[in-house]
């Protein structure tokens, strides 16, 4: 954890070039730690993200009884306590900034007849938890939460959990995952019906750890069922590079003239590639090579070359597959000819910050033409000089990194009020980008 905000600036860059690897996927990292903790025996995880969000999940799983150690080469060993055998933690589980870690862990705790208190930073304490708590209440979990179902809150799992069939009112992989993880503790079958498909890492990884999980496409959407009370067996997980982190160098290479970057070993799960589709529609030269299956997920290398971009309409149906990428798409749109309209993005209001408001304020501060509505954002590129502003990050890593990317292609430097937040998901972001030719400096 860091001691205070640090202002960081990014100046216009020459061409960005080279090969890079980005840190491990955040979604897969959280899930690997949790499922390995629920397995009986030893799992090895390589490529685990060492961002603060994932470190918080590791600390929580330790407090719940798993033994987690990191070797010098960064590989992680987890000795699981076993499903049903997690211990009541002596201390509150502090999830820092981590929405995914906290919400998935609520499902894990719910599957046990123990009480646990969840706390987090100012950003996480503002975020709605009712979306996860409501189905858990239906399963018999007791909850004591702050007004509006916010953190801090305490959960107590019942002695016998009721399996449910649940249709989340919002498209959310976190909600789906929390219900499926809780369902591990219930006798019988727990089902989630998803009107809009979201990332399926939980389902894939549960299968790899030995659970019986069925996914069926039906008229009402995807129906995902987990059979409760399995014995989870240990599994080795090799975490691929995070496409939501790769998004930053990808956009940087597109908008900084003369650039060419190759990103190795990036997760290409189709539920995560909406940004690549959108950038290609905008005229971006983004090519996938060396595509392969690795540990139950699709991965590949991404080669990006600077391109002339044009504005497009991004349909609401694509939102779930690029939900974390809209801030950096807004930066790509800043350098595109015409208007990029992003539809159906209401969920951005309840991320690490109100991302619609934070992006709009950042665009405003840097002279970029834009308009927002309740669930849409329109950005018009190339209308005048870009840059010169300082952006408020509101404890949001993706706001910080997006606007530092903007600075690389702007007319004047772009600053963010607090660069420390980038450690949430992308430790080493500035060094990696500077190694390719960017000039990000601490002020
Ligand atoms: C995540 C799901 C998404 C995403 C988050 C990671 C996950 O949230 O924004 O960064 O790992 O399940 P929602 O499921 O709430 O949309």
XYZ file of C-alpha atoms and ligand atoms in Angstrom:
459
model
C 0.000 0.000 0.000
C 1.215 3.502 -0.724
C 1.367 6.483 1.570
C -0.233 9.242 -0.471
C -1.138 10.474 -3.941
C 1.679 11.066 -6.433
C 1.099 13.278 -9.475
C 2.300 11.729 -12.741
C 2.563 13.224 -16.230
C 2.855 11.755 -19.704
C 4.440 13.838 -22.471
C 3.952 13.434 -26.227
C 6.029 10.453 -27.394
C 7.961 9.484 -30.479
C 7.060 6.119 -31.977
C 6.496 3.271 -29.493
C 8.250 0.105 -30.528
C 9.169 -3.320 -29.286
C 7.807 -6.444 -27.665
C 6.195 -6.617 -24.279
C 4.339 -8.801 -21.825
C 1.685 -7.289 -19.606
C 0.900 -8.603 -16.100
C -1.348 -11.619 -15.536
C -5.093 -11.415 -15.998
C -6.786 -9.961 -12.931
C -10.022 -11.935 -13.286
C -8.200 -15.259 -13.629
C -5.749 -14.388 -10.834
C -8.524 -13.796 -8.263
C -10.308 -16.985 -9.269
C -7.140 -19.110 -9.258
C -6.360 -18.083 -5.671
C -9.906 -18.742 -4.513
C -10.405 -22.109 -6.203
C -6.945 -23.328 -5.177
C -7.855 -22.385 -1.593
C -11.057 -24.430 -1.890
C -9.245 -27.485 -3.282
C -7.795 -30.152 -1.044
C -4.041 -30.214 -1.695
C -1.414 -28.149 -3.482
C -1.923 -26.015 -6.598
C 0.743 -24.047 -8.424
C -0.031 -20.743 -10.112
C 2.365 -19.096 -12.551
C 1.976 -15.644 -14.033
C -0.263 -14.503 -11.163
C -0.895 -10.762 -11.192
C 0.884 -9.101 -8.278
C -1.335 -6.018 -8.359
C -2.771 -4.779 -5.082
C -6.238 -6.165 -5.854
C -4.941 -9.703 -6.152
C -2.633 -9.353 -3.135
C -5.742 -8.437 -1.147
C -7.452 -11.631 -2.300
C -4.376 -13.669 -1.329
C -4.401 -12.103 2.142
C -8.115 -12.846 2.510
C -7.696 -16.484 1.482
C -4.860 -16.820 3.990
C -7.097 -15.379 6.704
C -9.678 -18.019 5.708
C -7.157 -20.824 6.191
C -5.256 -21.372 2.931
C -1.451 -21.393 2.883
C -0.112 -19.282 0.041
C 3.589 -18.818 -0.659
C 5.478 -17.068 -3.436
C 8.776 -18.438 -4.762
C 11.637 -16.234 -5.943
C 10.640 -16.713 -9.577
C 7.191 -15.341 -8.742
C 5.371 -18.672 -8.972
C 2.793 -19.187 -6.255
C 1.945 -22.320 -4.303
C -1.444 -22.669 -2.653
C -2.207 -25.373 -0.104
C -5.979 -25.381 -0.061
C -7.995 -25.833 3.091
C -10.762 -27.552 1.129
C -14.351 -26.627 0.339
C -16.358 -26.637 3.574
C -13.224 -26.364 5.670
C -12.406 -22.662 5.510
C -11.856 -21.136 8.941
C -13.606 -18.114 10.380
C -11.148 -15.220 9.964
C -9.887 -13.428 13.088
C -9.585 -10.128 11.254
C -11.748 -8.213 8.777
C -11.007 -9.127 5.164
C -9.584 -5.939 3.643
C -10.142 -5.915 -0.116
C -8.692 -2.465 -0.718
C -9.930 -1.319 -4.144
C -10.965 -4.777 -5.380
C -14.579 -5.150 -6.485
C -14.017 -8.567 -8.039
C -12.024 -9.909 -5.085
C -14.585 -8.791 -2.543
C -17.688 -9.899 -4.436
C -16.343 -13.331 -5.370
C -15.069 -13.853 -1.828
C -18.585 -13.134 -0.552
C -19.695 -16.189 -2.512
C -16.821 -18.230 -1.084
C -17.608 -17.211 2.510
C -21.342 -17.827 1.954
C -20.536 -21.463 1.179
C -19.266 -21.892 4.764
C -21.019 -21.657 8.138
C -18.673 -18.878 9.242
C -18.882 -15.126 9.704
C -16.546 -12.694 7.945
C -16.376 -8.919 7.777
C -15.496 -7.224 4.491
C -13.835 -3.802 4.363
C -12.261 -1.777 1.569
C -10.976 1.625 0.510
C -13.145 4.698 -0.083
C -13.871 3.642 -3.680
C -14.921 0.086 -2.803
C -16.968 1.343 0.165
C -19.071 3.412 -2.251
C -19.822 0.531 -4.618
C -23.138 -1.364 -4.532
C -22.919 -4.839 -3.003
C -26.674 -5.570 -3.040
C -26.297 -7.182 -6.470
C -24.337 -9.985 -4.774
C -25.962 -9.875 -1.337
C -29.519 -10.316 -2.657
C -28.985 -13.777 -4.180
C -26.868 -14.783 -1.183
C -29.726 -13.755 1.135
C -32.042 -15.970 -0.957
C -29.648 -18.834 -0.260
C -29.940 -18.234 3.482
C -26.903 -16.052 4.185
C -27.252 -13.420 6.948
C -25.947 -9.968 6.096
C -25.326 -6.881 8.165
C -24.315 -4.052 5.836
C -24.119 -0.300 5.793
C -26.909 1.774 4.239
C -27.484 0.809 0.575
C -25.688 -2.537 1.028
C -22.247 -0.931 1.076
C -19.033 -1.977 2.821
C -18.123 -2.511 5.608
C -20.409 -5.515 5.916
C -20.506 -8.837 7.694
C -21.753 -12.110 6.214
C -22.610 -15.310 8.001
C -23.152 -18.448 5.936
C -25.928 -20.772 7.158
C -25.418 -24.371 8.242
C -27.287 -25.518 5.152
C -27.322 -23.266 2.125
C -30.338 -23.353 -0.209
C -29.518 -23.903 -3.895
C -31.235 -21.284 -6.069
C -31.983 -20.426 -9.664
C -31.021 -16.786 -10.138
C -31.388 -14.298 -12.954
C -29.098 -11.314 -12.243
C -30.789 -7.985 -13.013
C -27.488 -6.592 -14.355
C -24.999 -8.246 -16.712
C -22.226 -9.024 -14.241
C -19.632 -11.779 -14.169
C -19.010 -10.879 -10.547
C -22.622 -11.595 -9.577
C -22.721 -14.811 -11.627
C -19.455 -15.952 -10.058
C -20.480 -15.141 -6.485
C -23.674 -17.200 -6.883
C -21.830 -20.142 -8.478
C -19.131 -20.077 -5.785
C -21.770 -19.989 -3.041
C -23.548 -22.819 -4.868
C -20.490 -25.000 -4.255
C -21.604 -25.161 -0.622
C -25.268 -25.963 -1.298
C -26.689 -29.442 -1.752
C -28.103 -29.905 -5.274
C -27.891 -27.584 -8.249
C -27.450 -23.805 -8.242
C -28.257 -22.077 -11.519
C -27.580 -18.629 -12.949
C -29.522 -17.460 -15.996
C -27.652 -14.762 -17.896
C -29.637 -12.670 -20.346
C -26.340 -11.192 -21.574
C -23.266 -13.425 -21.558
C -20.368 -12.237 -19.386
C -16.822 -13.516 -18.961
C -16.879 -17.225 -18.132
C -13.572 -17.724 -16.319
C -15.286 -19.006 -13.166
C -17.115 -21.734 -15.052
C -13.998 -22.781 -16.980
C -11.807 -22.845 -13.913
C -14.367 -24.636 -11.744
C -14.363 -27.422 -14.329
C -10.575 -27.545 -14.281
C -10.685 -27.965 -10.487
C -13.113 -30.877 -10.843
C -16.561 -29.317 -10.310
C -19.536 -30.310 -12.429
C -20.591 -27.122 -14.253
C -22.948 -27.065 -17.235
C -23.466 -24.106 -19.560
C -26.348 -24.151 -22.015
C -27.390 -21.517 -24.534
C -31.203 -21.180 -24.449
C -33.897 -18.759 -25.655
C -33.709 -16.871 -22.362
C -29.918 -16.672 -22.413
C -27.072 -18.754 -21.044
C -28.079 -21.115 -18.261
C -25.149 -22.067 -16.031
C -25.527 -24.762 -13.391
C -23.091 -25.942 -10.749
C -23.595 -29.162 -8.812
C -22.968 -28.394 -5.148
C -20.627 -29.964 -2.615
C -17.985 -31.320 -5.006
C -14.517 -32.346 -3.942
C -12.284 -29.829 -5.638
C -8.918 -31.224 -6.677
C -5.818 -29.066 -6.970
C -4.938 -27.711 -10.390
C -1.997 -25.826 -11.846
C -2.924 -22.525 -13.455
C -0.789 -20.534 -15.883
C -2.290 -17.032 -15.925
C -2.101 -15.348 -19.363
C -1.580 -11.614 -19.889
C -4.567 -9.424 -19.057
C -6.350 -8.079 -22.158
C -7.703 -5.210 -20.044
C -4.100 -4.214 -19.282
C -2.943 -4.884 -22.857
C -5.627 -2.384 -23.906
C -3.376 0.494 -22.816
C -0.307 -0.291 -24.956
C -2.618 -1.374 -27.810
C -4.327 2.016 -27.920
C -0.997 3.796 -27.397
C 0.533 2.061 -30.421
C -2.481 2.937 -32.581
C -2.450 6.651 -31.754
C 1.286 7.447 -31.574
C 2.492 7.818 -35.195
C 5.136 5.352 -36.378
C 4.490 2.857 -33.559
C 4.579 -0.917 -33.703
C 4.191 -3.068 -30.594
C 3.932 -6.824 -30.135
C 2.201 -8.052 -26.978
C 2.928 -11.660 -26.079
C 0.639 -14.249 -24.498
C -2.559 -12.249 -24.054
C -5.856 -13.837 -22.963
C -8.247 -13.867 -25.949
C -11.398 -15.287 -24.366
C -14.190 -14.034 -26.687
C -15.990 -12.530 -23.674
C -13.002 -10.179 -23.289
C -12.145 -9.098 -26.841
C -14.780 -6.418 -27.507
C -12.150 -3.676 -27.560
C -10.092 -5.416 -30.251
C -13.206 -5.801 -32.424
C -14.054 -2.132 -31.911
C -10.542 -0.890 -32.678
C -10.468 -3.004 -35.837
C -13.818 -1.492 -36.889
C -12.264 1.939 -36.330
C -9.573 1.038 -38.864
C -6.963 0.012 -36.318
C -4.234 -2.358 -37.479
C -4.525 -4.922 -34.661
C -3.527 -8.450 -35.682
C -3.691 -11.645 -33.646
C -0.939 -14.198 -34.199
C 0.152 -17.437 -32.640
C -3.375 -18.144 -31.349
C -3.558 -21.267 -29.173
C -5.345 -22.942 -26.271
C -3.587 -22.785 -22.926
C -5.058 -24.176 -19.722
C -8.655 -24.015 -20.930
C -8.410 -20.440 -22.256
C -7.631 -18.992 -25.693
C -4.407 -16.943 -25.802
C -2.284 -15.341 -28.501
C 0.080 -12.528 -29.434
C -1.182 -9.140 -30.580
C 0.673 -7.011 -33.117
C -0.445 -3.361 -33.310
C 0.659 -0.672 -35.729
C -0.142 3.039 -35.699
C -3.292 3.640 -37.727
C -5.657 6.294 -38.977
C -8.781 5.749 -36.885
C -12.373 6.740 -37.618
C -15.290 7.051 -35.192
C -17.777 4.171 -34.884
C -20.900 3.290 -32.910
C -20.208 0.669 -30.255
C -23.465 -1.236 -29.660
C -24.790 -1.918 -26.159
C -24.601 -5.704 -26.770
C -20.811 -5.422 -26.840
C -20.526 -3.711 -23.460
C -20.001 -6.843 -21.354
C -17.062 -7.951 -23.499
C -15.178 -4.661 -23.063
C -16.664 -3.224 -19.896
C -13.309 -2.142 -18.429
C -12.000 -0.769 -21.720
C -14.300 2.218 -22.327
C -11.985 4.758 -20.667
C -9.105 3.846 -22.986
C -11.464 3.545 -25.975
C -12.398 7.170 -25.271
C -8.719 7.992 -25.696
C -8.565 6.151 -29.030
C -11.721 8.084 -30.035
C -9.954 11.351 -29.161
C -7.533 10.707 -32.040
C -10.105 9.295 -34.488
C -11.765 11.208 -37.325
C -15.433 11.821 -36.420
C -17.549 10.711 -33.470
C -17.386 7.463 -31.521
C -20.669 6.677 -29.783
C -20.569 4.185 -26.901
C -24.030 2.872 -26.080
C -25.422 0.958 -23.101
C -22.604 1.810 -20.709
C -24.608 2.556 -17.565
C -22.561 0.029 -15.538
C -19.572 2.383 -15.854
C -21.249 4.520 -13.195
C -20.562 1.875 -10.512
C -16.987 0.850 -11.273
C -13.916 1.903 -9.236
C -15.204 5.426 -9.935
C -18.198 6.770 -11.824
C -16.224 6.177 -15.008
C -18.626 8.055 -17.271
C -18.217 11.158 -15.134
C -14.462 10.644 -14.622
C -13.814 10.151 -18.346
C -15.978 13.147 -19.261
C -14.104 15.333 -16.767
C -10.746 14.117 -18.110
C -11.778 14.794 -21.711
C -13.005 18.240 -20.696
C -9.725 19.041 -18.922
C -7.809 18.161 -22.090
C -9.942 19.977 -24.640
C -11.649 16.930 -26.165
C -15.170 17.333 -27.600
C -17.605 14.949 -25.945
C -21.166 14.469 -24.703
C -22.596 12.063 -22.129
C -26.027 10.763 -21.234
C -27.170 8.439 -18.495
C -25.854 5.376 -20.341
C -23.901 6.685 -23.326
C -20.779 8.608 -24.152
C -19.885 10.288 -27.446
C -16.344 11.470 -28.184
C -15.455 13.501 -31.258
C -11.831 13.314 -32.286
C -9.424 15.736 -33.898
C -11.363 18.930 -33.255
C -8.431 20.915 -31.846
C -5.401 20.817 -29.573
C -5.418 17.960 -27.039
C -3.714 17.880 -23.647
C -2.473 20.229 -20.997
C -4.936 19.084 -18.343
C -4.692 17.320 -14.999
C -7.143 14.462 -14.539
C -8.655 13.403 -11.217
C -8.383 9.635 -10.902
C -10.864 9.079 -8.024
C -8.875 5.982 -6.875
C -9.434 4.465 -10.323
C -6.440 2.726 -11.936
C -7.997 2.636 -15.392
C -8.714 6.366 -15.409
C -5.064 7.031 -14.507
C -3.615 4.773 -17.213
C -6.071 5.881 -19.914
C -5.166 9.531 -19.593
C -1.434 8.829 -19.419
C -1.912 7.074 -22.767
C -3.673 10.191 -24.042
C -0.599 12.264 -23.159
C 1.580 10.136 -25.475
C -0.313 11.288 -28.578
C -1.445 14.713 -27.358
C -0.128 18.154 -28.281
C 0.755 18.911 -24.654
C 1.456 16.620 -21.671
C -1.443 15.098 -19.733
C -1.176 14.659 -15.944
C -3.078 12.577 -13.432
C -3.435 13.617 -9.808
C -2.518 10.185 -8.456
C -0.443 7.586 -10.277
C -0.153 5.225 -7.302
C -3.571 3.749 -8.118
C -2.104 2.024 -11.174
C -0.590 -0.605 -8.839
C -4.109 -1.970 -8.401
C -3.935 -3.884 -11.671
C -0.749 -2.952 -13.550
C 2.404 -2.763 -11.442
C 5.263 -1.419 -13.571
C 2.999 0.320 -16.111
C 5.171 3.456 -16.418
C 8.448 1.509 -16.744
C 6.981 -0.836 -19.344
C 5.596 2.024 -21.449
C 8.767 4.102 -21.056
C 10.786 1.070 -22.179
C 8.842 1.197 -25.460
C 9.452 4.926 -25.930
C 6.890 6.746 -23.773
C 7.851 9.490 -21.355
C 5.856 9.123 -18.172
C 7.373 10.978 -15.236
C 6.557 11.492 -11.581
C 6.081 15.202 -10.864
C -14.872 -8.850 -13.520
C -16.098 -8.508 -14.014
C -16.452 -7.134 -14.430
C -15.229 -6.240 -14.579
C -14.242 -6.445 -13.468
C -13.772 -7.877 -13.430
C -14.628 -10.245 -13.121
O -17.317 -6.587 -13.473
O -15.610 -4.885 -14.637
O -13.122 -5.603 -13.624
O -13.464 -10.632 -12.956
O -15.612 -10.995 -12.947
P -18.900 -6.897 -13.504
O -19.049 -8.342 -13.510
O -19.461 -6.311 -12.267
O -19.385 -6.210 -14.751
